[in-house]
Amino acid sequence: MLDLMLSRRTVRKFTEEKVSEEDREAIIKAAMSAPSGRAIYPVELVVCEDARTIAELKNCRSNGTTALSTAPLAIAIIADADRSDVWDEDASISAAYIMLECEKLNLGCCWVQIRGRSNDQGDSGEAVKKLLRIPDNYEVLSVMAIGHKAEFPAGYTEDKIDYAKVHRGRF
Ligand SMILES: Cc1cc2nc3c(=O)[nH]c(=O)nc-3n(C[C@H](O)[C@H](O)[C@H](O)COP(=O)(O)O)c2cc1C
């Protein structure tokens, strides 16, 4: 597992090849198998493969959305915030699981942050909700841009691990 975690890098450029149905479903399974605080499971996904919708998702935020320019698959990670006060932690675990499953499948992935971000019309989450017809009581954590890698940033080695930030016994 550590090998997979170290080889994973953010990919923001994708080829035109579609993500296969098998890979897409494996990614969905990974996201939906994440643990959840108090076992509430408030996280839901909106899976988008329509090029026009993905292009419109890109406009929901003013910057940081390069990966959505070429991604053939975008998955919005959303949660019913009325059901859990740790919905964003739960949603973040699903996002991390998606990134790792993508790496396992040799697909590229980029976490495009939506929560707390904006475009010139206002809140990015509200824009994504409007576009994808998501009900009001939901919040949007991120849109995961996914596809076949067209750039290959080098993986990390264990040198990345900064043991100065690991405090054993006490700070
Ligand atoms: C919480 C979070 C939010 C991120 N938001 C964005 C984003 O909005 N746009 C983007 O292009 N990359 C985003 N990234 C990717 C980071 O920029 C990337 O993980 C970081 O530069 C380290 O590179 P690596 O993933 O290749 O290790 C985000 C990553 C995380 C974990």
mmCIF file with all atom_site columns, C-alpha atoms and ligand atoms in Angstrom, residues 8-10 12 61 63-67 99 110-113 117 153 156 160, ligand 1:
data_model
loop_
_atom_site.group_PDB
_atom_site.id
_atom_site.type_symbol
_atom_site.label_atom_id
_atom_site.label_alt_id
_atom_site.label_comp_id
_atom_site.label_asym_id
_atom_site.label_entity_id
_atom_site.label_seq_id
_atom_site.pdbx_PDB_ins_code
_atom_site.Cartn_x
_atom_site.Cartn_y
_atom_site.Cartn_z
_atom_site.occupancy
_atom_site.B_iso_or_equiv
_atom_site.pdbx_formal_charge
_atom_site.auth_seq_id
_atom_site.auth_comp_id
_atom_site.auth_asym_id
_atom_site.auth_atom_id
_atom_site.pdbx_PDB_model_num
ATOM   1  C CA  . ARG A 1 8   ? 0.440   8.573  -6.714  1.00 0.00 ? 8   ARG A CA  1
ATOM   2  C CA  . ARG A 1 9   ? 0.851   12.103 -8.062  1.00 0.00 ? 9   ARG A CA  1
ATOM   3  C CA  . THR A 1 10  ? -1.710  14.677 -9.089  1.00 0.00 ? 10  THR A CA  1
ATOM   4  C CA  . ARG A 1 12  ? -3.966  17.512 -14.568 1.00 0.00 ? 12  ARG A CA  1
ATOM   5  C CA  . ARG A 1 61  ? -14.554 28.002 -9.942  1.00 0.00 ? 61  ARG A CA  1
ATOM   6  C CA  . ASN A 1 63  ? -9.053  28.936 -10.953 1.00 0.00 ? 63  ASN A CA  1
ATOM   7  C CA  . GLY A 1 64  ? -7.541  25.623 -9.976  1.00 0.00 ? 64  GLY A CA  1
ATOM   8  C CA  . THR A 1 65  ? -9.699  23.735 -12.476 1.00 0.00 ? 65  THR A CA  1
ATOM   9  C CA  . THR A 1 66  ? -7.136  22.958 -15.224 1.00 0.00 ? 66  THR A CA  1
ATOM   10 C CA  . ALA A 1 67  ? -7.670  19.217 -14.781 1.00 0.00 ? 67  ALA A CA  1
ATOM   11 C CA  . MET A 1 99  ? -7.115  8.931  -5.721  1.00 0.00 ? 99  MET A CA  1
ATOM   12 C CA  . CYS A 1 110 ? -6.834  15.523 -9.581  1.00 0.00 ? 110 CYS A CA  1
ATOM   13 C CA  . TRP A 1 111 ? -8.781  16.743 -6.537  1.00 0.00 ? 111 TRP A CA  1
ATOM   14 C CA  . VAL A 1 112 ? -10.456 19.993 -7.621  1.00 0.00 ? 112 VAL A CA  1
ATOM   15 C CA  . GLN A 1 113 ? -11.494 21.754 -4.418  1.00 0.00 ? 113 GLN A CA  1
ATOM   16 C CA  . ARG A 1 117 ? -13.946 28.298 -3.281  1.00 0.00 ? 117 ARG A CA  1
ATOM   17 C CA  . PRO A 1 153 ? 5.083   13.325 -12.687 1.00 0.00 ? 153 PRO A CA  1
ATOM   18 C CA  . TYR A 1 156 ? 7.838   10.019 -4.427  1.00 0.00 ? 156 TYR A CA  1
ATOM   19 C CA  . LYS A 1 160 ? 9.226   12.617 1.231   1.00 0.00 ? 160 LYS A CA  1
HETATM 20 C C1  . LIG B 2 .   ? -7.508  19.149 -0.211  1.00 0.00 ? 1   LIG B C1  1
HETATM 21 C C2  . LIG B 2 .   ? -6.878  19.275 -1.575  1.00 0.00 ? 1   LIG B C2  1
HETATM 22 C C3  . LIG B 2 .   ? -7.328  20.229 -2.448  1.00 0.00 ? 1   LIG B C3  1
HETATM 23 C C4  . LIG B 2 .   ? -6.757  20.355 -3.717  1.00 0.00 ? 1   LIG B C4  1
HETATM 24 N N1  . LIG B 2 .   ? -7.284  21.251 -4.592  1.00 0.00 ? 1   LIG B N1  1
HETATM 25 C C5  . LIG B 2 .   ? -6.793  21.312 -5.838  1.00 0.00 ? 1   LIG B C5  1
HETATM 26 C C6  . LIG B 2 .   ? -7.416  22.142 -6.800  1.00 0.00 ? 1   LIG B C6  1
HETATM 27 O O1  . LIG B 2 .   ? -8.417  22.802 -6.539  1.00 0.00 ? 1   LIG B O1  1
HETATM 28 N N2  . LIG B 2 .   ? -6.868  22.186 -8.050  1.00 0.00 ? 1   LIG B N2  1
HETATM 29 C C7  . LIG B 2 .   ? -5.770  21.447 -8.393  1.00 0.00 ? 1   LIG B C7  1
HETATM 30 O O2  . LIG B 2 .   ? -5.336  21.521 -9.548  1.00 0.00 ? 1   LIG B O2  1
HETATM 31 N N3  . LIG B 2 .   ? -5.157  20.642 -7.493  1.00 0.00 ? 1   LIG B N3  1
HETATM 32 C C8  . LIG B 2 .   ? -5.650  20.545 -6.238  1.00 0.00 ? 1   LIG B C8  1
HETATM 33 N N4  . LIG B 2 .   ? -5.088  19.681 -5.335  1.00 0.00 ? 1   LIG B N4  1
HETATM 34 C C9  . LIG B 2 .   ? -3.873  18.932 -5.690  1.00 0.00 ? 1   LIG B C9  1
HETATM 35 C C10 . LIG B 2 .   ? -2.654  19.495 -4.939  1.00 0.00 ? 1   LIG B C10 1
HETATM 36 O O3  . LIG B 2 .   ? -2.250  20.693 -5.541  1.00 0.00 ? 1   LIG B O3  1
HETATM 37 C C11 . LIG B 2 .   ? -1.544  18.436 -4.946  1.00 0.00 ? 1   LIG B C11 1
HETATM 38 O O4  . LIG B 2 .   ? -1.990  17.324 -4.211  1.00 0.00 ? 1   LIG B O4  1
HETATM 39 C C12 . LIG B 2 .   ? -0.253  18.971 -4.345  1.00 0.00 ? 1   LIG B C12 1
HETATM 40 O O5  . LIG B 2 .   ? 0.325   19.957 -5.172  1.00 0.00 ? 1   LIG B O5  1
HETATM 41 C C13 . LIG B 2 .   ? 0.781   17.846 -4.144  1.00 0.00 ? 1   LIG B C13 1
HETATM 42 O O6  . LIG B 2 .   ? 1.044   17.198 -5.380  1.00 0.00 ? 1   LIG B O6  1
HETATM 43 P P1  . LIG B 2 .   ? 0.798   15.629 -5.543  1.00 0.00 ? 1   LIG B P1  1
HETATM 44 O O7  . LIG B 2 .   ? -0.677  15.357 -5.388  1.00 0.00 ? 1   LIG B O7  1
HETATM 45 O O8  . LIG B 2 .   ? 1.306   15.305 -6.925  1.00 0.00 ? 1   LIG B O8  1
HETATM 46 O O9  . LIG B 2 .   ? 1.563   14.917 -4.477  1.00 0.00 ? 1   LIG B O9  1
HETATM 47 C C14 . LIG B 2 .   ? -5.662  19.531 -4.084  1.00 0.00 ? 1   LIG B C14 1
HETATM 48 C C15 . LIG B 2 .   ? -5.223  18.545 -3.192  1.00 0.00 ? 1   LIG B C15 1
HETATM 49 C C16 . LIG B 2 .   ? -5.819  18.409 -1.966  1.00 0.00 ? 1   LIG B C16 1
HETATM 50 C C17 . LIG B 2 .   ? -5.341  17.315 -1.041  1.00 0.00 ? 1   LIG B C17 1
#
